[in-house]
Amino acid sequence: MPKRLHILLYILLSISTTSLAQFEEPINDGGFGGGGGFDRRNQDKEGGNNKEIPVGLKVWQVDERFGDRRNAEPDTLSPMFMNTIFTTGLRGEYNTLGNLGSPRINRIFIDRQADGQFIFTQPYDFFIKRPQDFLFTNTLSPITNLTYNTCGDRLNGEDHFTAKFGVNVNKRLGFGANFDYIYGRGYYDSQSTSHANYTLYGSYLGERYEAHLLASLNHQKVAENGGITDDDYIVHPESFRESYTTSEIPVVLRRNWNRNDNQHVFFTHRYNVGFNRKVRMTDEEIEAKKFAIASQQEQAEKKRLESSDSLQNMTEEAAPIDTTWMKNEYVPVTSFIHTAQFDNFKRIYQAYETPSDYYAETFPTIGPFAADSIYDQTRHYQLRNTFAISMLEGFNKWAKAGVKVFGTHYLRHFELPDTADAHTSYNEHTLSIGGQLSKTQGKTLHYNAVAEAWLFGEDAGQLKIDANIDLNFRLFGDTVTLAARGFFHRLSPTFYYRHYHSRHFWWDNSDLSKIIHSRIEGLFSYQKTRTTLRVAVDEIKNHTYFGQSYRITENYGRTNNTVGVRQCGDAITLLTASLSQNLTLGPLNWESVVTYQKSTNEDAISVPDLNIYTNLFLRFKIARVLSVDLGADARFFTSYYAPDYSPAIGQFTQQELTPTGDDYRVKTGNRPIVNAYANFHLKHTRFFVMMSHINESMGKKDYFFTPHYPLNQRVFRFGVSWNFIN
């Protein structure tokens, strides 16, 4: 049975076995992506009885070090629902290998995530979520979200299915489960992807004790084709005697796979010490209590009619006194915090068909590496424990900021193959201490500063200082935000830059210097004009990266492939300026983001000068219930030497000249990719239809984001998302 049919049957089964309650207006959940408060709606009469169904969802994120809660922003993805399906990002800012679920890298340098210890999963950051990015839920009623999007057929299409469930035992204890499955068969030969994620989470929010638990299992399998053998199959198809469909275009590699299996457990909890005080109820709590008092009075009236008691006496008994609108509040003063995180990884690169002379063979292939096939394997696990003491902000009028001190211990273990039939193990212990000063309450001024220094172990001498501040004030009836943030990091290159063993690539770099990276960034935002401006300056010394070179031949595409670790000792300066502007004129909407970047060393950090996303659409309603966005959007960047991709290490690399000085580098860009779409929202359902890459046959057909990896041609797509509330 085709996998797509399995998915559709699963969706139908979920719908048929779920107790549903649909309402006239959608709640602000956005597929577990929204915030907002709780509300209550009355369901229609059933058997003559009114049944009140509580409806509402709150979501938040937690700090990865301290477990501090951060309210998530209200859902902003509904108007852009059609773009959530792309690995290239919401606004097309990522370079990918073309297929759904393939590795990616952000063209906007300041938006790239910092290197982790296990670099092989970083190109899949769209699938493997960091604990700090995960959304915990608190819901008045059990809520389920099912989302499915598809294109193509069983031979070359793409499918993505997610299921999310959240429920609360009571107002303090909640838990949920997520399932995420990506299956991209690929329009080109040997580029299929298959990803599966299983996540369980829970939270307890008591006055004195708080805890969050997150556990996930991930599996990624990606077929590697090394790119097409000749770009002219795309750019100049007329130069060939025969015409080729995308699946018939020759590729460099076949029967090559990268596999990643990883498991993660994140647990953070705290105990608060404080005192009780009387405070006024919130407006929502007052309304709820008034409703309860009115109910009491109604019951009293019924009893009076039954027993002929005095209405006045009953009313006086139920009437509120002055302290009715006050409540006891527990005010935490000091918190004792513990956060533990365990990550376990295994990565395998397996290859059965590799063209002769594809690799440069820069070291002897002895021991287990002498076989014809490739089976490179590495393992890594890390256990991190953080203990902190916090003096909380706001427990009295003098406590204008919160203060934390903390210590963190890291245990890291790595396994790499050796030249004998064995593995080499590396164990690294390190200890850091630090502190935080922060102000998060209030509407006008917020700031946060964290410093961390490593005392001993492999990371001795490292230093991280991060700070941000924002000022919000009213101007001409709306809010202006001025924000600044920056950091200074002096960090050692992560493990796999220092050590890597495989059949064809091998390095042990003991002489790499610490990377010194500083950034200053400013932000201006004005809600009235919907304008946002970001300006950032980075300076990096000892920038560490991968470089790759190879020769391109007429026979099978590549020879003499080499990959190595590079470190640029000179300081590199990178300037970034990004302007976001949204305009509305009646039903017509125009949203654009323009980003300018300039690197002083394009050989080490290559970025396009301009990156543009623009979206022009009509927004209207049909029959007052069906919301519609009808339009087209485009993503564009100027040509540059985009990062290449190495299947053997599963990483993006800088393009380099060959050791003999030959230049086989290629530029990508200078071509817009345009999608036309209709995005709909009806009650608890969102769905879209789209024709992606509608301009595929227009102009020069050099539609590559990554060298030699063409994008999909014109494709019709469909997606739908349901929200169900018990």
XYZ file of C-alpha atoms in Angstrom:
726
model
C 0.000 0.000 0.000
C 1.499 3.435 -0.888
C 2.757 5.445 2.070
C 0.484 8.361 1.186
C -2.560 6.106 1.558
C -1.280 5.017 4.973
C -1.106 8.690 5.988
C -4.622 9.483 4.734
C -6.049 6.443 6.540
C -4.300 7.546 9.728
C -5.838 11.019 9.446
C -9.339 9.631 8.841
C -8.972 7.219 11.763
C -7.843 10.059 14.027
C -10.834 12.159 13.021
C -13.313 9.338 13.494
C -12.019 8.382 16.955
C -11.678 11.890 18.345
C -14.539 13.544 20.202
C -14.872 16.885 18.462
C -16.489 20.179 19.323
C -16.549 22.710 16.501
C -17.397 26.382 17.026
C -18.333 29.272 14.811
C -15.117 31.219 15.436
C -11.578 29.796 15.479
C -9.580 29.837 18.680
C -6.181 31.417 18.510
C -4.152 28.218 18.492
C -2.558 28.235 15.063
C -1.567 24.606 15.184
C -0.051 24.959 18.664
C 1.832 27.983 17.410
C -0.256 30.720 18.941
C -0.618 32.422 22.230
C -3.453 34.433 23.592
C -5.621 33.831 26.621
C -8.320 31.372 27.456
C -11.963 31.798 26.617
C -15.163 29.823 27.136
C -17.872 29.059 24.605
C -21.351 27.532 25.057
C -22.146 24.532 22.919
C -25.588 24.071 21.399
C -28.257 22.453 23.549
C -28.137 18.677 23.692
C -31.171 16.924 25.110
C -32.407 20.208 26.544
C -29.227 20.879 28.586
C -26.663 23.593 28.047
C -23.121 22.245 28.157
C -20.312 24.731 28.596
C -17.111 23.636 26.862
C -13.932 25.440 27.951
C -11.825 26.378 24.953
C -8.394 27.943 25.019
C -4.684 27.344 24.633
C -1.542 29.007 25.975
C 1.954 28.177 24.789
C 5.379 29.137 26.038
C 9.058 28.324 25.628
C 11.652 27.654 28.291
C 15.223 28.852 28.620
C 17.637 26.009 27.903
C 19.912 26.879 30.834
C 17.545 28.021 33.612
C 14.102 26.837 32.519
C 12.673 30.381 32.676
C 9.345 30.610 30.867
C 8.949 32.950 27.892
C 5.458 33.575 26.542
C 5.266 32.605 22.884
C 4.129 35.172 20.378
C 0.540 34.907 19.096
C 0.226 32.842 15.943
C 1.551 34.752 12.923
C 1.805 31.828 10.513
C -1.810 31.586 9.370
C -1.347 34.116 6.518
C 1.889 32.291 5.525
C 0.644 28.747 6.070
C 1.476 27.733 2.489
C 5.188 28.478 3.057
C 5.549 26.420 6.227
C 5.965 23.346 4.019
C 9.305 24.402 2.513
C 12.714 23.342 3.773
C 13.937 26.619 2.245
C 12.226 28.516 5.077
C 9.216 30.741 5.457
C 10.731 33.391 3.182
C 13.074 31.232 1.118
C 16.176 32.344 3.025
C 17.824 28.884 3.141
C 19.911 27.112 0.507
C 18.960 23.430 0.165
C 19.648 20.498 -2.158
C 16.189 20.969 -3.697
C 14.180 18.156 -2.134
C 11.857 18.312 0.878
C 13.811 17.364 4.007
C 17.252 17.837 2.466
C 20.063 19.612 4.382
C 19.989 23.399 4.435
C 22.050 26.484 5.371
C 20.844 30.042 5.955
C 22.031 32.678 3.480
C 21.578 35.325 6.188
C 24.735 34.829 8.256
C 23.487 36.488 11.464
C 20.496 34.099 11.536
C 22.618 30.937 11.471
C 22.699 28.825 14.610
C 25.982 28.476 16.468
C 27.926 25.246 15.921
C 26.991 22.410 18.240
C 29.222 19.500 19.179
C 27.467 17.078 16.818
C 27.580 18.985 13.544
C 25.932 16.278 11.426
C 22.387 17.098 12.559
C 22.719 20.885 12.242
C 21.647 20.979 8.554
C 18.333 19.483 9.754
C 17.451 22.251 12.219
C 14.003 22.506 10.585
C 13.268 19.022 11.949
C 15.300 18.597 15.149
C 14.089 21.258 17.559
C 16.239 22.667 20.336
C 14.562 22.625 23.781
C 14.497 26.436 23.813
C 12.450 26.444 20.576
C 9.867 23.894 21.694
C 6.336 25.052 22.540
C 4.889 23.734 25.816
C 1.106 23.889 26.133
C -1.585 24.600 28.711
C -5.112 23.969 27.463
C -8.592 24.111 28.963
C -9.697 21.103 26.902
C -7.731 18.394 25.070
C -6.631 19.712 21.700
C -5.345 17.893 18.625
C -3.803 19.321 15.466
C -3.290 17.292 12.273
C -1.383 18.835 9.365
C -0.648 17.261 5.993
C 0.815 18.623 2.767
C 1.661 16.816 -0.443
C 2.748 17.145 -4.054
C 3.671 14.837 -6.928
C 2.942 11.121 -7.013
C 4.167 7.911 -5.379
C 7.343 7.924 -7.485
C 8.603 11.475 -7.142
C 6.384 13.429 -4.761
C 6.740 14.897 -1.291
C 4.647 14.287 1.833
C 4.807 15.884 5.277
C 2.489 14.856 8.122
C 2.436 16.146 11.711
C 0.170 15.284 14.638
C 0.149 17.282 17.892
C -1.816 16.575 21.047
C -2.013 18.520 24.310
C -4.073 18.014 27.462
C -4.124 19.234 31.057
C -4.844 17.105 34.123
C -5.542 20.344 36.001
C -4.494 23.965 35.693
C -0.957 23.140 36.871
C -0.144 19.781 35.255
C -0.174 19.288 31.494
C 1.414 16.998 28.960
C 1.327 16.203 25.255
C 2.832 14.317 22.343
C 3.988 15.264 18.840
C 4.669 13.160 15.764
C 6.436 14.493 12.666
C 7.056 12.544 9.448
C 8.700 13.749 6.239
C 8.976 11.597 3.135
C 10.483 13.259 0.061
C 10.877 10.774 -2.771
C 12.562 13.428 -4.901
C 12.098 14.564 -8.482
C 15.763 13.819 -9.288
C 17.518 10.474 -9.046
C 18.864 9.233 -5.675
C 17.812 12.175 -3.520
C 15.032 10.717 -1.349
C 14.620 11.765 2.300
C 12.829 10.119 5.207
C 12.594 11.730 8.665
C 10.593 10.620 11.706
C 10.263 12.372 15.066
C 8.479 11.238 18.241
C 8.204 13.706 21.123
C 6.655 13.544 24.591
C 6.495 16.540 26.907
C 5.021 17.606 30.211
C 5.001 20.522 32.620
C 4.005 21.261 36.199
C 3.543 24.904 37.214
C 3.092 25.108 40.972
C 3.604 28.096 43.222
C 6.677 26.595 44.849
C 7.730 23.881 42.419
C 7.959 24.038 38.618
C 9.173 21.388 36.194
C 9.407 20.812 32.432
C 10.244 17.513 30.747
C 10.919 16.991 27.047
C 11.928 13.688 25.429
C 12.315 13.022 21.709
C 13.550 10.395 19.266
C 14.651 11.328 15.754
C 15.626 9.358 12.684
C 16.884 10.883 9.440
C 17.800 9.007 6.273
C 18.939 10.961 3.217
C 20.017 9.546 -0.142
C 23.060 11.401 -1.517
C 23.443 11.870 -5.282
C 26.360 14.341 -5.279
C 24.481 16.658 -7.640
C 23.858 16.263 -11.373
C 26.847 15.505 -13.599
C 26.331 18.475 -15.913
C 24.447 21.700 -15.118
C 23.550 22.020 -18.798
C 20.878 19.362 -18.358
C 19.006 22.197 -16.621
C 20.514 25.388 -18.043
C 20.859 24.343 -21.704
C 18.770 21.204 -22.301
C 18.748 21.989 -26.026
C 22.467 21.098 -26.208
C 21.627 17.381 -25.797
C 20.288 15.191 -28.553
C 17.692 13.650 -26.283
C 15.324 15.256 -23.810
C 15.501 14.137 -20.186
C 12.931 14.147 -17.449
C 14.279 15.219 -14.065
C 14.503 11.603 -12.858
C 16.546 10.642 -15.954
C 19.248 13.306 -15.545
C 22.549 11.559 -14.620
C 23.822 12.167 -11.110
C 27.286 11.684 -9.636
C 26.474 9.184 -6.858
C 24.002 6.362 -6.405
C 23.314 4.034 -3.471
C 24.864 6.512 -1.029
C 23.113 7.403 2.251
C 23.557 9.548 5.336
C 21.760 8.255 8.434
C 21.332 10.067 11.744
C 19.687 8.542 14.810
C 19.471 10.645 17.949
C 17.632 10.728 21.266
C 17.218 13.695 23.597
C 16.004 14.178 27.167
C 15.659 17.649 28.656
C 14.522 18.208 32.249
C 14.473 21.471 34.157
C 12.918 22.112 37.569
C 13.085 24.633 40.366
C 11.926 25.191 43.926
C 10.790 28.690 44.879
C 11.083 30.176 48.368
C 8.936 33.229 49.112
C 5.935 34.658 51.003
C 2.175 35.245 50.642
C 0.492 38.612 50.154
C -2.944 40.017 49.304
C -3.355 41.357 45.774
C -6.286 42.477 43.635
C -7.725 39.907 41.240
C -7.348 40.313 37.515
C -10.357 41.488 35.520
C -10.833 37.945 34.200
C -10.825 36.505 37.729
C -13.257 39.174 38.938
C -15.675 38.355 36.133
C -15.447 34.663 36.987
C -16.150 35.346 40.650
C -19.081 37.628 39.797
C -20.487 34.779 37.740
C -20.113 32.434 40.726
C -21.804 34.949 43.069
C -24.664 35.404 40.616
C -25.084 31.637 40.546
C -25.202 31.580 44.338
C -27.865 34.273 44.343
C -29.877 32.362 41.764
C -29.740 29.260 43.923
C -30.686 31.314 46.965
C -33.736 32.636 45.107
C -34.829 29.109 44.313
C -34.439 28.050 47.940
C -36.444 31.091 49.095
C -39.306 30.206 46.816
C -39.232 26.655 48.118
C -38.904 27.498 51.840
C -40.536 31.005 51.915
C -37.415 32.487 53.512
C -36.705 36.189 53.287
C -35.046 37.183 49.976
C -33.246 39.989 51.756
C -31.573 37.640 54.231
C -30.481 35.274 51.491
C -29.112 38.118 49.401
C -27.173 39.519 52.325
C -25.609 36.131 52.944
C -24.450 35.886 49.321
C -23.399 39.526 48.868
C -19.701 40.182 48.482
C -17.739 42.205 50.975
C -14.894 44.595 50.219
C -12.245 41.866 50.351
C -14.072 39.779 47.781
C -11.898 41.076 44.962
C -8.641 40.308 46.770
C -6.771 37.031 46.634
C -3.740 35.414 48.209
C -0.671 35.448 45.991
C 2.539 33.517 46.598
C 5.538 35.722 45.793
C 8.726 33.760 45.058
C 11.920 35.478 46.204
C 14.631 32.883 45.639
C 14.718 29.901 43.267
C 16.960 26.869 43.363
C 17.287 25.583 39.784
C 18.556 22.372 38.253
C 18.603 21.646 34.510
C 19.788 18.377 32.979
C 20.095 17.535 29.306
C 21.208 14.260 27.729
C 21.797 13.942 23.971
C 22.770 10.728 22.213
C 23.794 10.620 18.523
C 24.831 8.077 15.923
C 25.746 8.931 12.366
C 26.476 6.540 9.477
C 27.603 7.343 5.947
C 27.107 4.278 3.759
C 28.044 4.013 0.076
C 27.938 1.041 -2.295
C 28.519 2.772 -5.631
C 31.245 5.418 -5.812
C 32.936 6.275 -9.128
C 36.623 5.451 -9.321
C 38.896 8.428 -8.615
C 35.997 10.312 -7.030
C 38.053 10.776 -3.855
C 41.581 12.114 -3.822
C 42.733 9.269 -1.497
C 44.927 11.523 0.627
C 45.783 8.828 3.191
C 46.316 5.025 3.158
C 43.150 2.906 3.182
C 44.106 0.163 5.593
C 42.292 -1.885 8.184
C 38.479 -1.793 7.902
C 38.668 0.959 5.252
C 40.156 -1.313 2.606
C 36.761 -2.714 1.586
C 35.032 -1.607 -1.594
C 32.015 -0.074 0.116
C 32.049 2.809 2.593
C 30.659 2.512 6.104
C 31.772 5.540 8.125
C 30.309 5.642 11.616
C 30.647 7.954 14.580
C 28.886 8.179 17.933
C 28.550 10.943 20.478
C 26.694 11.522 23.710
C 26.676 14.507 26.029
C 25.357 15.012 29.558
C 25.023 18.567 30.833
C 24.008 19.563 34.363
C 23.419 23.161 35.432
C 22.806 24.280 39.017
C 21.703 27.860 39.679
C 20.456 30.129 42.460
C 18.209 32.994 41.468
C 17.069 36.138 43.258
C 13.843 36.893 41.441
C 12.791 40.180 39.946
C 9.792 42.082 41.308
C 9.231 40.569 44.761
C 9.336 44.124 46.122
C 9.560 47.625 44.689
C 13.347 47.707 45.100
C 13.979 44.459 43.227
C 14.114 45.979 39.750
C 16.175 43.132 38.273
C 16.703 39.419 38.686
C 20.119 37.965 39.514
C 21.363 34.421 38.939
C 24.635 32.623 39.572
C 25.239 29.194 38.057
C 27.681 26.407 37.390
C 27.564 23.869 34.551
C 29.351 20.551 34.127
C 29.699 18.950 30.692
C 30.522 15.311 30.008
C 31.130 14.536 26.332
C 31.963 11.185 24.759
C 32.915 10.555 21.105
C 33.738 7.436 19.120
C 35.574 7.365 15.783
C 36.906 4.452 13.718
C 40.634 3.757 13.914
C 43.037 2.342 11.338
C 42.753 -1.029 13.078
C 39.519 -2.959 13.414
C 38.525 -0.884 16.425
C 37.268 2.505 17.548
C 39.005 5.381 19.252
C 37.135 6.970 22.150
C 37.440 10.546 23.367
C 36.109 11.739 26.730
C 35.934 15.430 27.554
C 34.991 16.978 30.902
C 34.650 20.678 31.429
C 33.229 23.040 34.073
C 31.938 26.569 33.673
C 30.594 29.217 36.029
C 28.638 32.356 35.286
C 25.955 34.852 36.176
C 22.932 36.649 34.764
C 21.370 40.074 35.342
C 17.929 40.555 33.774
C 14.758 42.662 33.765
C 11.747 41.147 32.011
C 8.772 42.766 33.750
C 7.107 45.988 32.690
C 6.390 47.378 29.250
C 9.048 50.041 28.772
C 12.533 48.707 29.467
C 13.891 45.163 29.402
C 17.453 43.879 29.498
C 19.403 40.676 29.938
C 23.136 40.037 30.322
C 24.797 36.629 30.782
C 28.484 35.834 31.251
C 29.990 32.331 31.339
C 33.644 31.299 31.751
C 35.118 27.796 31.505
C 37.584 26.884 34.271
C 39.122 23.564 33.272
C 38.924 20.693 30.812
C 38.940 20.754 27.036
C 37.167 24.139 27.001
C 39.358 25.867 29.604
C 39.759 29.519 28.712
C 36.492 29.845 26.834
C 34.380 32.939 27.502
C 30.857 33.929 26.470
C 29.227 37.297 27.144
C 25.744 37.935 25.739
C 23.588 41.012 26.314
C 20.421 42.589 24.954
C 18.249 45.575 25.836
C 15.016 46.996 24.427
C 13.145 50.254 24.999
C 9.444 50.585 24.093
C 7.581 53.907 24.005
C 4.518 55.499 22.413
C 4.845 57.723 19.344
C 1.903 59.133 17.357
C -0.477 56.608 18.876
C 1.630 53.491 18.384
C 4.601 51.705 19.894
C 8.210 52.219 18.860
C 10.769 49.581 19.820
C 14.475 50.352 19.970
C 16.573 47.293 20.747
C 20.233 46.390 20.811
C 22.029 43.147 21.416
C 25.523 41.863 21.137
C 27.953 39.236 22.251
C 31.613 38.415 22.665
C 32.536 34.727 22.303
C 35.979 33.140 22.620
C 35.315 29.459 21.910
C 37.238 26.372 20.860
C 36.241 24.785 17.529
C 33.846 21.929 18.216
C 35.006 18.326 18.264
C 34.586 17.288 14.622
C 36.664 20.219 13.426
C 39.427 18.901 15.693
C 38.993 15.163 15.022
C 37.392 13.162 12.248
C 38.188 9.659 10.925
C 36.637 8.002 7.886
C 37.690 6.038 4.871
C 38.446 9.050 2.689
C 38.703 12.037 5.067
C 40.870 12.074 8.180
C 42.151 14.847 10.398
C 43.399 15.406 13.932
C 43.882 19.144 14.354
C 45.538 19.872 17.672
C 46.724 23.340 16.705
C 43.403 25.102 16.033
C 43.104 28.440 17.816
C 40.056 29.665 19.684
C 37.444 31.426 17.564
C 36.910 35.047 18.642
C 33.526 36.310 17.454
C 31.848 39.571 18.428
C 28.608 41.108 17.190
C 26.712 44.363 17.719
C 23.152 44.515 16.407
C 20.509 47.227 16.525
C 16.801 47.021 15.787
C 14.160 49.681 15.114
C 10.490 48.694 14.917
C 7.429 50.920 14.497
C 4.063 49.161 14.646
C 2.082 51.977 13.018
C 3.971 51.773 9.715
C 4.816 48.061 10.181
C 8.478 48.813 9.593
C 11.425 46.904 11.042
C 15.083 47.711 10.456
C 17.991 45.530 11.631
C 21.654 46.494 11.365
C 24.490 44.247 12.583
C 28.271 44.187 12.457
C 30.215 40.956 13.048
C 33.948 40.599 13.525
C 35.427 37.093 13.524
C 39.016 36.020 14.076
C 40.094 32.403 13.508
C 36.878 31.609 11.660
C 36.777 27.805 11.256
C 34.992 26.107 8.363
C 35.157 23.280 5.807
C 36.671 23.763 2.375
C 36.020 21.473 -0.597
C 37.414 21.148 -4.114
C 37.162 18.665 -6.998
C 37.668 18.422 -10.739
C 34.669 18.294 -13.072
C 34.952 15.849 -15.969
C 32.767 14.913 -18.910
C 32.468 11.235 -17.983
C 30.968 11.030 -14.523
C 31.187 14.493 -13.131
C 33.765 14.555 -10.334
C 37.312 13.436 -9.490
C 39.881 14.282 -6.811
C 37.301 15.267 -4.197
C 38.972 16.708 -1.086
C 37.481 18.178 2.091
C 39.452 19.756 4.916
C 39.191 22.027 7.933
C 40.241 25.624 7.351
C 40.904 28.392 9.859
C 41.235 32.014 8.805
C 43.630 33.806 11.148
C 42.795 37.266 9.805
C 39.846 39.196 11.199
C 36.727 39.041 9.014
C 34.146 41.821 9.167
C 30.572 41.207 8.071
C 27.987 43.987 7.706
C 24.266 43.146 7.604
C 21.305 45.490 7.102
C 17.736 44.190 6.784
C 14.543 46.169 6.145
C 11.083 44.641 6.572
C 8.068 46.617 5.337
C 4.393 45.615 5.178
C 1.815 47.734 3.308
C -1.974 47.470 3.047
C -4.379 49.277 0.721
C -7.890 47.917 1.113
C -7.742 44.200 0.281
C -4.284 44.566 -1.326
C -1.291 43.590 0.825
C 2.416 43.801 0.040
C 5.029 42.369 2.406
C 8.756 42.557 1.711
C 12.087 41.846 3.406
C 15.311 43.136 1.827
C 18.670 42.155 3.337
C 22.100 43.512 2.415
C 25.298 41.716 3.457
C 28.972 42.363 2.842
C 31.871 40.128 3.902
C 35.500 41.275 3.826
C 36.610 37.711 3.045
C 34.363 35.932 0.550
C 36.675 32.903 0.447
C 35.951 32.139 4.107
C 32.398 33.550 4.477
C 30.489 33.844 1.225
C 27.127 35.634 1.323
C 24.966 37.257 -1.372
C 24.997 41.045 -1.457
C 21.200 41.167 -1.619
C 18.558 38.722 -0.439
C 14.936 39.665 -1.191
C 11.568 38.197 -0.314
C 8.348 39.828 -1.481
C 4.717 38.740 -1.192
C 1.806 40.461 -3.000
C -1.694 39.212 -2.246
C -5.384 40.051 -1.872
C -7.004 39.347 1.501
C -10.791 38.992 1.610
C -13.639 36.832 2.919
C -16.189 34.689 1.134
C -19.644 34.478 2.716
C -18.153 36.177 5.815
C -16.686 32.903 7.092
C -13.978 31.796 4.638
C -10.812 33.914 4.888
C -8.755 33.965 1.690
C -5.254 35.126 0.784
C -4.802 35.044 -2.998
C -1.454 36.054 -4.426
C 2.115 35.266 -5.411
C 5.469 35.580 -3.682
C 9.078 35.568 -4.865
C 12.498 34.961 -3.365
C 15.689 36.273 -4.981
C 19.377 36.685 -4.169
C 22.284 38.082 -6.140
C 24.831 35.642 -7.543
C 27.684 34.500 -5.325
C 29.881 31.488 -4.654
C 27.265 29.715 -2.587
C 28.383 27.025 -0.120
C 28.868 23.645 -1.779
C 27.784 20.384 -0.145
C 29.852 17.325 0.762
C 27.832 14.074 0.929
C 30.686 12.243 2.698
C 30.477 14.460 5.793
C 26.919 15.762 5.283
C 28.058 19.387 5.598
C 28.029 22.591 3.593
C 31.501 23.714 2.558
C 33.218 26.686 0.988
C 34.092 26.251 -2.689
C 37.870 26.220 -3.239
C 40.391 25.993 -6.053
C 41.876 22.546 -6.611
C 45.363 21.858 -5.141
C 46.785 22.493 -8.634
C 45.051 25.881 -8.836
C 42.239 24.947 -11.235
C 38.998 26.835 -10.697
C 35.812 24.750 -10.911
C 33.783 27.005 -8.648
C 30.331 28.088 -9.791
C 28.023 30.895 -8.751
C 24.319 30.540 -8.012
C 21.620 33.193 -7.794
C 20.354 36.127 -9.885
C 17.138 34.245 -10.592
C 13.783 34.722 -8.807
C 11.703 31.735 -7.735
C 7.986 32.616 -7.879
C 5.059 30.734 -6.287
C 1.337 31.421 -6.829
C -1.052 30.385 -4.072
C -4.484 30.568 -2.502
C -4.481 30.289 1.292
C -7.766 29.605 3.152
C -8.958 29.633 6.779
C -12.391 28.286 7.745
C -13.328 27.752 11.404
C -10.739 25.264 12.710
C -9.335 24.372 9.294
C -6.563 25.930 7.243
C -5.723 24.752 3.735
C -3.952 25.991 0.618
C -3.336 25.227 -3.022
C -0.134 26.352 -4.686
C 1.761 26.208 -7.944
C 5.395 26.491 -6.874
C 8.144 27.714 -9.222
C 5.638 28.936 -11.799
C 8.428 30.794 -13.645
C 10.489 27.601 -14.140
C 10.396 27.908 -17.963
C 11.008 31.681 -18.046
C 14.428 33.161 -18.709
C 17.680 31.336 -18.114
C 16.955 28.063 -16.322
C 19.807 28.161 -13.812
C 17.617 27.436 -10.791
C 20.258 26.274 -8.314
C 20.541 27.294 -4.661
C 23.453 24.897 -4.026
C 26.025 24.234 -6.802
C 24.972 21.327 -9.064
C 21.781 20.620 -7.063
C 18.814 21.951 -9.114
C 15.533 22.934 -7.509
C 12.272 21.216 -8.347
C 10.521 22.370 -11.489
C 6.937 23.628 -11.576
C 4.923 21.635 -9.019
C 1.284 21.735 -7.829
C 0.979 21.497 -4.027
C -1.817 21.089 -1.507
C -1.856 21.319 2.284
C -4.420 21.202 5.083
C -4.401 21.631 8.870
C -7.201 20.686 11.306
C -7.652 21.669 14.952
C -9.895 19.484 17.120
C -11.060 20.313 20.663
C -12.723 17.785 22.983
